[in-house]
Amino acid sequence: MDDRLMTIERHIIEQQRTHGGKGDFSAVLSQIVFAAKVVSAQVAQAGLAENILGGTGDTNVTGDDVQKLDVFANRVFINALSYIGKVCVMASEEEDGIILVPDKYPKGDYVVMFDPLDGSSNIDVDVSIGTIFSIFKRLTKEGDGTLEDCLQPGYKQFGAGYVIYSSSTVLVYSTGEGVNGFTLDPSVGEFVLSHPDIKTPKRGKIYSANEAYYNYWKPGTKAYIDHLKSDGNAHKKPYSLRYIGSLVADFHRNLLKGGIFLYPEDTIDPKKPTGKLRLLYEANPLAFIVEQAGGYASTGYERILDIAPAKLHQRVPLIIGSKDDVLEYEEFARKNK
Ligand code: AHG
Ligand code: MN
Ligand code: MN
């Protein structure tokens, strides 16, 4: 089969053939693909469609201003994943508690947690945004899933991925057998294999961080960033700073080109001592992807995928990307406590 004609549906079926299984996981992934197409269509016309731009005036459980597109995307993913009867529980950045599947649908073996729209502050200014998703097998036996099903360490993920809604819409996912990217061909409405077997460079030349917070970072973080901006680093010249403010967009560029993304802990907001990003539906899925592509993700002190979650919307410092860069950050964090 010519790769150019390798649609994501065919790729999922091929993965299922190698994994074995009844096809339930494939059904979950296929619904995520469907939901991504629906959100992509809405994002593409956000500037034109009636009342889809702007804020709702609400704030979500993690204190972010909720955009209308956040709410739309959230509903699309919840409805698609409820409908298929293969999911027992969900969690979303936009919902305070766990999300149960309505009684009219069967319950399945999978747990799906997602950030339905990442980078929402960029929606109204036409900058890339995304969706991030994480899939586990349930721990409980049957019926409705529970919080326990959601609070599993990242290394137990069954699959993970993200969608970036940008100049094109790209869906990148892994089921533990490497990382592949698919670009939506709007003329046929199919995601087609465009980035086979993604591997991220061991060391990059790019760093992504919001330097406005420099004065509120720990000494180790400051020392590391100063190191990147000097000619004393591995490249003997400063790294480039690229920061879009959408995690998915910054992550995707660094995954393909090499680089390190940092959202470290800071002392700006006592309510967020461990940084802004959330473990279950931002750090864990991207950590799964980056490790499958040969990179690494850390809090600066421990591997993201080893963290045993305590709360649904738990925040963690996220240092993620090219392995040598992230390991070097850990050295600075250790030496400059
Ligand atoms: P979300 O829109 O899902 O709340 O995520 C926004 C996050 C992430 O996308 C990005 O990396 C980060 O917010 C940017 O935060 P700062 O504006 O503090 O740099
Ligand atoms: Mn987000
Ligand atoms: Mn979000």
mmCIF file of C-alpha atoms and ligand atoms in Angstrom:
data_model
loop_
_atom_site.group_PDB
_atom_site.id
_atom_site.type_symbol
_atom_site.label_atom_id
_atom_site.label_comp_id
_atom_site.label_asym_id
_atom_site.label_seq_id
_atom_site.Cartn_x
_atom_site.Cartn_y
_atom_site.Cartn_z
ATOM 1 C CA MET A 1 0.000 0.000 0.000
ATOM 2 C CA ASP A 2 1.483 3.317 -1.063
ATOM 3 C CA ASP A 3 2.015 5.430 2.121
ATOM 4 C CA ARG A 4 0.539 8.467 0.345
ATOM 5 C CA LEU A 5 -2.819 6.686 0.397
ATOM 6 C CA MET A 6 -2.394 5.601 4.008
ATOM 7 C CA THR A 7 -5.369 7.229 5.733
ATOM 8 C CA ILE A 8 -5.448 7.341 9.523
ATOM 9 C CA GLU A 9 -8.361 4.894 9.534
ATOM 10 C CA ARG A 10 -6.248 2.349 7.625
ATOM 11 C CA HIS A 11 -3.286 3.042 9.897
ATOM 12 C CA ILE A 12 -5.442 2.403 12.977
ATOM 13 C CA ILE A 13 -6.630 -0.891 11.485
ATOM 14 C CA GLU A 14 -3.014 -1.889 10.733
ATOM 15 C CA GLN A 15 -2.065 -1.036 14.348
ATOM 16 C CA GLN A 16 -4.998 -3.143 15.525
ATOM 17 C CA ARG A 17 -3.802 -6.076 13.431
ATOM 18 C CA THR A 18 -0.388 -5.902 15.107
ATOM 19 C CA HIS A 19 -1.886 -5.283 18.573
ATOM 20 C CA GLY A 20 -4.611 -7.863 18.136
ATOM 21 C CA GLY A 21 -7.759 -7.021 20.085
ATOM 22 C CA LYS A 22 -11.425 -6.694 19.335
ATOM 23 C CA GLY A 23 -11.176 -3.276 17.670
ATOM 24 C CA ASP A 24 -12.546 -1.350 20.645
ATOM 25 C CA PHE A 25 -9.421 0.793 20.878
ATOM 26 C CA SER A 26 -9.608 1.426 17.147
ATOM 27 C CA ALA A 27 -13.191 2.603 17.622
ATOM 28 C CA VAL A 28 -12.056 5.054 20.346
ATOM 29 C CA LEU A 29 -9.305 6.441 18.120
ATOM 30 C CA SER A 30 -11.658 6.688 15.153
ATOM 31 C CA GLN A 31 -14.100 8.780 17.179
ATOM 32 C CA ILE A 32 -11.269 11.093 18.233
ATOM 33 C CA VAL A 33 -10.418 11.455 14.535
ATOM 34 C CA PHE A 34 -14.058 12.268 13.752
ATOM 35 C CA ALA A 35 -14.250 14.841 16.561
ATOM 36 C CA ALA A 36 -10.989 16.418 15.355
ATOM 37 C CA LYS A 37 -12.508 16.883 11.885
ATOM 38 C CA VAL A 38 -15.579 18.573 13.373
ATOM 39 C CA VAL A 39 -13.501 20.923 15.548
ATOM 40 C CA SER A 40 -11.131 21.652 12.646
ATOM 41 C CA ALA A 41 -14.038 22.742 10.456
ATOM 42 C CA GLN A 42 -15.297 25.068 13.191
ATOM 43 C CA VAL A 43 -11.830 26.502 13.909
ATOM 44 C CA ALA A 44 -11.300 27.137 10.186
ATOM 45 C CA GLN A 45 -14.367 29.346 10.015
ATOM 46 C CA ALA A 46 -14.215 30.710 13.581
ATOM 47 C CA GLY A 47 -13.694 34.233 12.295
ATOM 48 C CA LEU A 48 -16.778 33.998 10.116
ATOM 49 C CA ALA A 49 -19.256 31.905 12.036
ATOM 50 C CA GLU A 50 -21.794 33.584 14.258
ATOM 51 C CA ASN A 51 -20.924 33.767 17.971
ATOM 52 C CA ILE A 52 -18.170 31.131 18.057
ATOM 53 C CA LEU A 53 -15.404 33.598 18.887
ATOM 54 C CA GLY A 54 -14.769 35.295 22.158
ATOM 55 C CA GLY A 55 -15.222 34.327 25.761
ATOM 56 C CA THR A 56 -18.222 32.896 27.530
ATOM 57 C CA GLY A 57 -17.614 35.059 30.567
ATOM 58 C CA ASP A 58 -16.990 31.902 32.631
ATOM 59 C CA THR A 59 -13.790 30.543 34.097
ATOM 60 C CA ASN A 60 -13.063 26.811 34.248
ATOM 61 C CA VAL A 61 -11.977 24.747 37.219
ATOM 62 C CA THR A 62 -8.340 25.639 36.584
ATOM 63 C CA GLY A 63 -9.152 29.327 36.491
ATOM 64 C CA ASP A 64 -8.798 29.895 32.734
ATOM 65 C CA ASP A 65 -11.239 32.216 30.948
ATOM 66 C CA VAL A 66 -13.455 29.882 28.917
ATOM 67 C CA GLN A 67 -13.703 30.625 25.203
ATOM 68 C CA LYS A 68 -16.765 29.615 23.192
ATOM 69 C CA LEU A 69 -14.603 27.343 21.051
ATOM 70 C CA ASP A 70 -13.385 25.612 24.251
ATOM 71 C CA VAL A 71 -16.995 24.785 25.083
ATOM 72 C CA PHE A 72 -17.786 23.694 21.528
ATOM 73 C CA ALA A 73 -14.730 21.426 21.282
ATOM 74 C CA ASN A 74 -15.427 20.000 24.730
ATOM 75 C CA ARG A 75 -18.981 19.014 23.764
ATOM 76 C CA VAL A 76 -17.854 17.487 20.454
ATOM 77 C CA PHE A 77 -15.305 15.184 22.118
ATOM 78 C CA ILE A 78 -17.637 14.209 24.971
ATOM 79 C CA ASN A 79 -20.487 13.358 22.566
ATOM 80 C CA ALA A 80 -18.290 11.409 20.128
ATOM 81 C CA LEU A 81 -16.628 9.366 22.880
ATOM 82 C CA SER A 82 -19.900 8.686 24.717
ATOM 83 C CA TYR A 83 -21.679 7.491 21.612
ATOM 84 C CA ILE A 84 -19.357 4.597 20.724
ATOM 85 C CA GLY A 85 -19.961 2.616 23.901
ATOM 86 C CA LYS A 86 -16.253 1.758 24.333
ATOM 87 C CA VAL A 87 -15.489 4.325 27.044
ATOM 88 C CA CYS A 88 -16.362 4.101 30.753
ATOM 89 C CA VAL A 89 -15.232 7.531 31.946
ATOM 90 C CA MET A 90 -13.709 10.758 30.634
ATOM 91 C CA ALA A 91 -12.045 13.852 32.060
ATOM 92 C CA SER A 92 -11.619 17.259 30.460
ATOM 93 C CA GLU A 93 -9.887 20.516 31.278
ATOM 94 C CA GLU A 94 -13.324 22.121 30.897
ATOM 95 C CA GLU A 95 -15.158 19.879 33.407
ATOM 96 C CA ASP A 96 -14.658 20.012 37.197
ATOM 97 C CA GLY A 97 -15.217 16.307 37.856
ATOM 98 C CA ILE A 98 -15.051 13.044 35.926
ATOM 99 C CA ILE A 99 -17.449 12.725 32.986
ATOM 100 C CA LEU A 100 -19.673 9.633 32.960
ATOM 101 C CA VAL A 101 -21.127 8.145 29.798
ATOM 102 C CA PRO A 102 -24.933 8.662 29.639
ATOM 103 C CA ASP A 103 -26.965 5.563 30.585
ATOM 104 C CA LYS A 104 -28.376 5.252 27.057
ATOM 105 C CA TYR A 105 -24.929 4.180 25.830
ATOM 106 C CA PRO A 106 -22.987 0.996 26.772
ATOM 107 C CA LYS A 107 -19.831 1.390 28.867
ATOM 108 C CA GLY A 108 -16.500 0.110 27.556
ATOM 109 C CA ASP A 109 -12.959 -0.576 28.699
ATOM 110 C CA TYR A 110 -11.329 2.759 27.903
ATOM 111 C CA VAL A 111 -10.660 5.998 29.767
ATOM 112 C CA VAL A 112 -10.108 9.147 27.697
ATOM 113 C CA MET A 113 -8.871 12.470 29.121
ATOM 114 C CA PHE A 114 -8.417 15.551 27.029
ATOM 115 C CA ASP A 115 -7.718 19.216 26.724
ATOM 116 C CA PRO A 116 -10.359 19.928 24.083
ATOM 117 C CA LEU A 117 -8.827 23.185 23.001
ATOM 118 C CA ASP A 118 -5.274 24.070 23.999
ATOM 119 C CA GLY A 119 -3.971 27.597 23.542
ATOM 120 C CA SER A 120 -7.430 29.135 23.706
ATOM 121 C CA SER A 121 -5.999 32.601 24.364
ATOM 122 C CA ASN A 122 -4.853 32.427 20.731
ATOM 123 C CA ILE A 123 -8.252 31.608 19.187
ATOM 124 C CA ASP A 124 -9.359 35.165 18.454
ATOM 125 C CA VAL A 125 -6.036 36.161 16.935
ATOM 126 C CA ASP A 126 -5.829 33.282 14.455
ATOM 127 C CA VAL A 127 -2.770 31.631 16.004
ATOM 128 C CA SER A 128 -2.389 27.821 16.038
ATOM 129 C CA ILE A 129 -4.372 25.952 18.696
ATOM 130 C CA GLY A 130 -4.839 22.276 19.424
ATOM 131 C CA THR A 131 -6.447 19.333 21.186
ATOM 132 C CA ILE A 132 -4.511 16.920 23.427
ATOM 133 C CA PHE A 133 -5.776 13.433 24.389
ATOM 134 C CA SER A 134 -4.696 10.561 26.626
ATOM 135 C CA ILE A 135 -6.140 7.010 26.601
ATOM 136 C CA PHE A 136 -5.935 4.371 29.352
ATOM 137 C CA LYS A 137 -7.531 0.981 29.935
ATOM 138 C CA ARG A 138 -9.903 1.007 32.915
ATOM 139 C CA LEU A 139 -8.816 -0.478 36.279
ATOM 140 C CA THR A 140 -12.358 -1.097 37.544
ATOM 141 C CA LYS A 141 -14.154 -4.127 36.191
ATOM 142 C CA GLU A 142 -17.415 -2.876 34.633
ATOM 143 C CA GLY A 143 -20.118 -0.209 34.587
ATOM 144 C CA ASP A 144 -19.376 3.460 35.098
ATOM 145 C CA GLY A 145 -15.700 4.346 35.369
ATOM 146 C CA THR A 146 -14.345 6.092 38.462
ATOM 147 C CA LEU A 147 -11.801 8.714 39.516
ATOM 148 C CA GLU A 148 -9.424 5.802 40.222
ATOM 149 C CA ASP A 149 -9.601 4.874 36.513
ATOM 150 C CA CYS A 150 -8.449 8.420 35.676
ATOM 151 C CA LEU A 151 -5.654 8.769 38.240
ATOM 152 C CA GLN A 152 -3.199 6.352 36.616
ATOM 153 C CA PRO A 153 0.524 7.107 36.036
ATOM 154 C CA GLY A 154 1.392 8.164 32.497
ATOM 155 C CA TYR A 155 3.550 5.127 31.699
ATOM 156 C CA LYS A 156 0.304 3.067 31.697
ATOM 157 C CA GLN A 157 -1.215 5.042 28.822
ATOM 158 C CA PHE A 158 -2.601 2.822 26.066
ATOM 159 C CA GLY A 159 -2.297 5.654 23.578
ATOM 160 C CA ALA A 160 -1.988 9.435 23.349
ATOM 161 C CA GLY A 161 -1.864 12.185 20.798
ATOM 162 C CA TYR A 162 -2.714 15.698 19.774
ATOM 163 C CA VAL A 163 -4.285 17.675 16.947
ATOM 164 C CA ILE A 164 -2.860 21.000 15.805
ATOM 165 C CA TYR A 165 -5.275 23.326 14.011
ATOM 166 C CA SER A 166 -2.927 25.540 12.017
ATOM 167 C CA SER A 167 -2.054 26.273 8.390
ATOM 168 C CA SER A 168 -3.147 22.646 8.073
ATOM 169 C CA THR A 169 -4.726 20.307 10.595
ATOM 170 C CA VAL A 170 -2.323 17.586 11.710
ATOM 171 C CA LEU A 171 -3.121 14.679 14.043
ATOM 172 C CA VAL A 172 -0.146 13.001 15.736
ATOM 173 C CA TYR A 173 -0.645 9.829 17.796
ATOM 174 C CA SER A 174 1.109 6.849 19.297
ATOM 175 C CA THR A 175 -0.105 3.537 20.691
ATOM 176 C CA GLY A 176 3.356 2.667 21.975
ATOM 177 C CA GLU A 177 4.718 1.551 18.594
ATOM 178 C CA GLY A 178 6.322 4.835 17.523
ATOM 179 C CA VAL A 179 4.780 8.171 16.498
ATOM 180 C CA ASN A 180 3.005 9.007 13.245
ATOM 181 C CA GLY A 181 1.480 12.250 11.946
ATOM 182 C CA PHE A 182 -1.460 12.645 9.573
ATOM 183 C CA THR A 183 -2.500 15.768 7.708
ATOM 184 C CA LEU A 184 -6.166 16.456 6.996
ATOM 185 C CA ASP A 185 -6.830 16.614 3.267
ATOM 186 C CA PRO A 186 -9.928 18.835 3.203
ATOM 187 C CA SER A 187 -10.733 17.819 -0.364
ATOM 188 C CA VAL A 188 -11.515 14.260 0.768
ATOM 189 C CA GLY A 189 -12.026 14.879 4.495
ATOM 190 C CA GLU A 190 -9.408 12.263 5.384
ATOM 191 C CA PHE A 191 -6.283 12.447 7.550
ATOM 192 C CA VAL A 192 -3.473 11.086 5.341
ATOM 193 C CA LEU A 193 -0.062 9.859 6.600
ATOM 194 C CA SER A 194 2.307 12.826 6.224
ATOM 195 C CA HIS A 195 4.870 12.343 9.040
ATOM 196 C CA PRO A 196 5.700 8.598 9.253
ATOM 197 C CA ASP A 197 7.717 7.324 12.246
ATOM 198 C CA ILE A 198 8.560 10.725 13.821
ATOM 199 C CA LYS A 199 11.888 10.795 15.725
ATOM 200 C CA THR A 200 12.916 13.953 17.569
ATOM 201 C CA PRO A 201 16.597 15.102 17.413
ATOM 202 C CA LYS A 202 18.637 14.200 20.524
ATOM 203 C CA ARG A 203 19.573 17.870 20.934
ATOM 204 C CA GLY A 204 17.835 20.944 19.533
ATOM 205 C CA LYS A 205 18.736 24.563 18.910
ATOM 206 C CA ILE A 206 15.404 26.016 20.066
ATOM 207 C CA TYR A 207 13.995 26.728 23.503
ATOM 208 C CA SER A 208 10.400 27.694 24.294
ATOM 209 C CA ALA A 209 9.552 29.462 27.553
ATOM 210 C CA ASN A 210 7.657 32.539 28.667
ATOM 211 C CA GLU A 211 10.672 34.629 29.717
ATOM 212 C CA ALA A 212 8.372 37.221 31.280
ATOM 213 C CA TYR A 213 8.433 34.948 34.324
ATOM 214 C CA TYR A 214 12.274 34.802 34.534
ATOM 215 C CA ASN A 215 12.441 36.704 37.825
ATOM 216 C CA TYR A 216 9.999 34.234 39.412
ATOM 217 C CA TRP A 217 11.852 31.052 38.387
ATOM 218 C CA LYS A 218 14.046 28.895 40.627
ATOM 219 C CA PRO A 219 17.838 29.502 40.488
ATOM 220 C CA GLY A 220 18.372 26.288 38.475
ATOM 221 C CA THR A 221 15.888 27.376 35.802
ATOM 222 C CA LYS A 222 17.465 30.833 35.544
ATOM 223 C CA ALA A 223 20.965 29.331 35.321
ATOM 224 C CA TYR A 224 19.835 26.936 32.599
ATOM 225 C CA ILE A 225 18.180 29.653 30.473
ATOM 226 C CA ASP A 226 21.261 31.870 30.889
ATOM 227 C CA HIS A 227 23.343 28.894 29.686
ATOM 228 C CA LEU A 228 21.190 28.528 26.540
ATOM 229 C CA LYS A 229 21.616 32.255 25.801
ATOM 230 C CA SER A 230 25.410 32.091 26.079
ATOM 231 C CA ASP A 231 28.164 30.676 23.880
ATOM 232 C CA GLY A 232 28.997 28.197 26.642
ATOM 233 C CA ASN A 233 26.368 25.648 25.583
ATOM 234 C CA ALA A 234 26.807 22.601 23.335
ATOM 235 C CA HIS A 235 26.353 24.693 20.169
ATOM 236 C CA LYS A 236 28.878 27.362 21.307
ATOM 237 C CA LYS A 237 26.253 29.984 20.413
ATOM 238 C CA PRO A 238 22.847 30.992 21.744
ATOM 239 C CA TYR A 239 19.766 28.838 21.123
ATOM 240 C CA SER A 240 16.822 30.444 19.330
ATOM 241 C CA LEU A 241 13.758 31.396 21.371
ATOM 242 C CA ARG A 242 10.451 30.330 19.808
ATOM 243 C CA TYR A 243 7.312 30.697 21.975
ATOM 244 C CA ILE A 244 3.839 30.679 20.436
ATOM 245 C CA GLY A 245 1.884 30.423 23.672
ATOM 246 C CA SER A 246 0.011 27.330 22.470
ATOM 247 C CA LEU A 247 1.587 24.269 24.052
ATOM 248 C CA VAL A 248 0.582 22.006 21.159
ATOM 249 C CA ALA A 249 2.109 24.341 18.552
ATOM 250 C CA ASP A 250 5.350 24.857 20.494
ATOM 251 C CA PHE A 251 5.575 21.128 21.211
ATOM 252 C CA HIS A 252 4.893 20.085 17.604
ATOM 253 C CA ARG A 253 7.583 22.398 16.178
ATOM 254 C CA ASN A 254 10.148 21.203 18.718
ATOM 255 C CA LEU A 255 9.189 17.530 18.150
ATOM 256 C CA LEU A 256 9.912 17.848 14.434
ATOM 257 C CA LYS A 257 12.920 20.189 14.585
ATOM 258 C CA GLY A 258 14.378 19.426 18.017
ATOM 259 C CA GLY A 259 14.280 21.708 21.040
ATOM 260 C CA ILE A 260 13.097 22.090 24.600
ATOM 261 C CA PHE A 261 9.809 23.496 25.927
ATOM 262 C CA LEU A 262 9.745 24.703 29.511
ATOM 263 C CA TYR A 263 6.818 25.643 31.700
ATOM 264 C CA PRO A 264 8.657 25.394 35.054
ATOM 265 C CA GLU A 265 7.323 26.133 38.497
ATOM 266 C CA ASP A 266 7.347 29.838 39.366
ATOM 267 C CA THR A 267 6.461 31.974 42.371
ATOM 268 C CA ILE A 268 4.003 34.228 40.554
ATOM 269 C CA ASP A 269 0.756 32.674 41.730
ATOM 270 C CA PRO A 270 0.667 30.926 45.128
ATOM 271 C CA LYS A 271 -2.327 28.963 43.784
ATOM 272 C CA LYS A 272 -0.103 27.524 41.039
ATOM 273 C CA PRO A 273 3.229 26.731 42.754
ATOM 274 C CA THR A 274 4.019 23.933 40.301
ATOM 275 C CA GLY A 275 3.428 25.864 37.078
ATOM 276 C CA LYS A 276 0.344 26.223 34.885
ATOM 277 C CA LEU A 277 0.173 23.008 32.863
ATOM 278 C CA ARG A 278 -1.951 20.028 33.889
ATOM 279 C CA LEU A 279 -0.608 16.496 34.267
ATOM 280 C CA LEU A 280 -3.456 14.319 33.039
ATOM 281 C CA TYR A 281 -4.376 15.975 29.756
ATOM 282 C CA GLU A 282 -1.355 18.083 28.824
ATOM 283 C CA ALA A 283 1.912 16.754 30.313
ATOM 284 C CA ASN A 284 1.209 12.993 30.282
ATOM 285 C CA PRO A 285 0.003 12.601 26.674
ATOM 286 C CA LEU A 286 2.813 14.784 25.285
ATOM 287 C CA ALA A 287 5.356 12.977 27.476
ATOM 288 C CA PHE A 288 4.130 9.646 26.035
ATOM 289 C CA ILE A 289 4.512 10.988 22.487
ATOM 290 C CA VAL A 290 7.939 12.546 23.044
ATOM 291 C CA GLU A 291 9.395 9.396 24.645
ATOM 292 C CA GLN A 292 8.046 7.292 21.768
ATOM 293 C CA ALA A 293 9.900 9.702 19.446
ATOM 294 C CA GLY A 294 13.168 9.363 21.428
ATOM 295 C CA GLY A 295 12.797 12.498 23.556
ATOM 296 C CA TYR A 296 12.117 12.931 27.286
ATOM 297 C CA ALA A 297 9.752 14.794 29.617
ATOM 298 C CA SER A 298 10.496 15.742 33.218
ATOM 299 C CA THR A 299 9.349 18.042 36.003
ATOM 300 C CA GLY A 300 13.052 18.891 36.337
ATOM 301 C CA TYR A 301 13.293 16.361 39.152
ATOM 302 C CA GLU A 302 11.339 13.292 37.998
ATOM 303 C CA ARG A 303 10.072 11.644 34.820
ATOM 304 C CA ILE A 304 6.578 12.925 33.989
ATOM 305 C CA LEU A 305 5.322 9.430 33.084
ATOM 306 C CA ASP A 306 6.249 8.076 36.544
ATOM 307 C CA ILE A 307 4.115 10.550 38.510
ATOM 308 C CA ALA A 308 1.248 8.959 40.437
ATOM 309 C CA PRO A 309 -1.580 11.497 39.996
ATOM 310 C CA ALA A 310 -3.395 12.650 43.143
ATOM 311 C CA LYS A 311 -5.954 15.023 41.602
ATOM 312 C CA LEU A 312 -7.766 15.343 38.277
ATOM 313 C CA HIS A 313 -6.495 18.858 37.464
ATOM 314 C CA GLN A 314 -3.117 18.474 39.117
ATOM 315 C CA ARG A 315 -0.481 20.871 37.750
ATOM 316 C CA VAL A 316 3.150 19.910 37.143
ATOM 317 C CA PRO A 317 6.245 21.722 35.899
ATOM 318 C CA LEU A 318 6.806 20.536 32.308
ATOM 319 C CA ILE A 319 10.273 20.349 30.741
ATOM 320 C CA ILE A 320 9.868 18.409 27.482
ATOM 321 C CA GLY A 321 11.621 17.791 24.167
ATOM 322 C CA SER A 322 15.045 16.666 22.935
ATOM 323 C CA LYS A 323 16.475 14.199 25.422
ATOM 324 C CA ASP A 324 19.948 15.746 25.870
ATOM 325 C CA ASP A 325 18.436 19.194 26.435
ATOM 326 C CA VAL A 326 15.942 17.984 29.055
ATOM 327 C CA LEU A 327 18.617 15.911 30.856
ATOM 328 C CA GLU A 328 20.878 18.982 30.873
ATOM 329 C CA TYR A 329 18.052 21.013 32.452
ATOM 330 C CA GLU A 330 17.743 18.361 35.206
ATOM 331 C CA GLU A 331 21.475 18.792 35.950
ATOM 332 C CA PHE A 332 21.035 22.570 36.371
ATOM 333 C CA ALA A 333 17.953 22.033 38.531
ATOM 334 C CA ARG A 334 19.875 19.574 40.765
ATOM 335 C CA LYS A 335 22.981 21.742 41.083
ATOM 336 C CA ASN A 336 21.178 25.029 41.707
ATOM 337 C CA LYS A 337 18.453 24.129 44.204
HETATM 338 P P1 AHG B 1 -5.180 26.148 27.588
HETATM 339 O O1 AHG B 1 -5.580 27.129 26.533
HETATM 340 O O2 AHG B 1 -5.664 24.743 27.308
HETATM 341 O O3 AHG B 1 -5.540 26.624 28.980
HETATM 342 O O4 AHG B 1 -3.606 26.011 27.554
HETATM 343 C C1 AHG B 1 -2.879 27.170 27.512
HETATM 344 C C2 AHG B 1 -1.496 26.874 27.981
HETATM 345 C C3 AHG B 1 -0.604 26.288 26.903
HETATM 346 O O5 AHG B 1 -1.241 26.085 25.698
HETATM 347 C C4 AHG B 1 0.485 27.314 26.752
HETATM 348 O O6 AHG B 1 1.730 26.710 26.650
HETATM 349 C C5 AHG B 1 0.393 28.106 28.027
HETATM 350 O O7 AHG B 1 -0.964 28.078 28.403
HETATM 351 C C6 AHG B 1 0.816 29.530 27.848
HETATM 352 O O8 AHG B 1 0.795 30.080 29.143
HETATM 353 P P2 AHG B 1 1.414 31.543 29.388
HETATM 354 O O9 AHG B 1 0.492 32.492 28.682
HETATM 355 O O10 AHG B 1 1.429 31.694 30.885
HETATM 356 O O11 AHG B 1 2.810 31.529 28.803
HETATM 357 MN MN MN B 2 -3.992 23.501 27.409
HETATM 358 MN MN MN B 3 -7.625 24.092 26.993
#
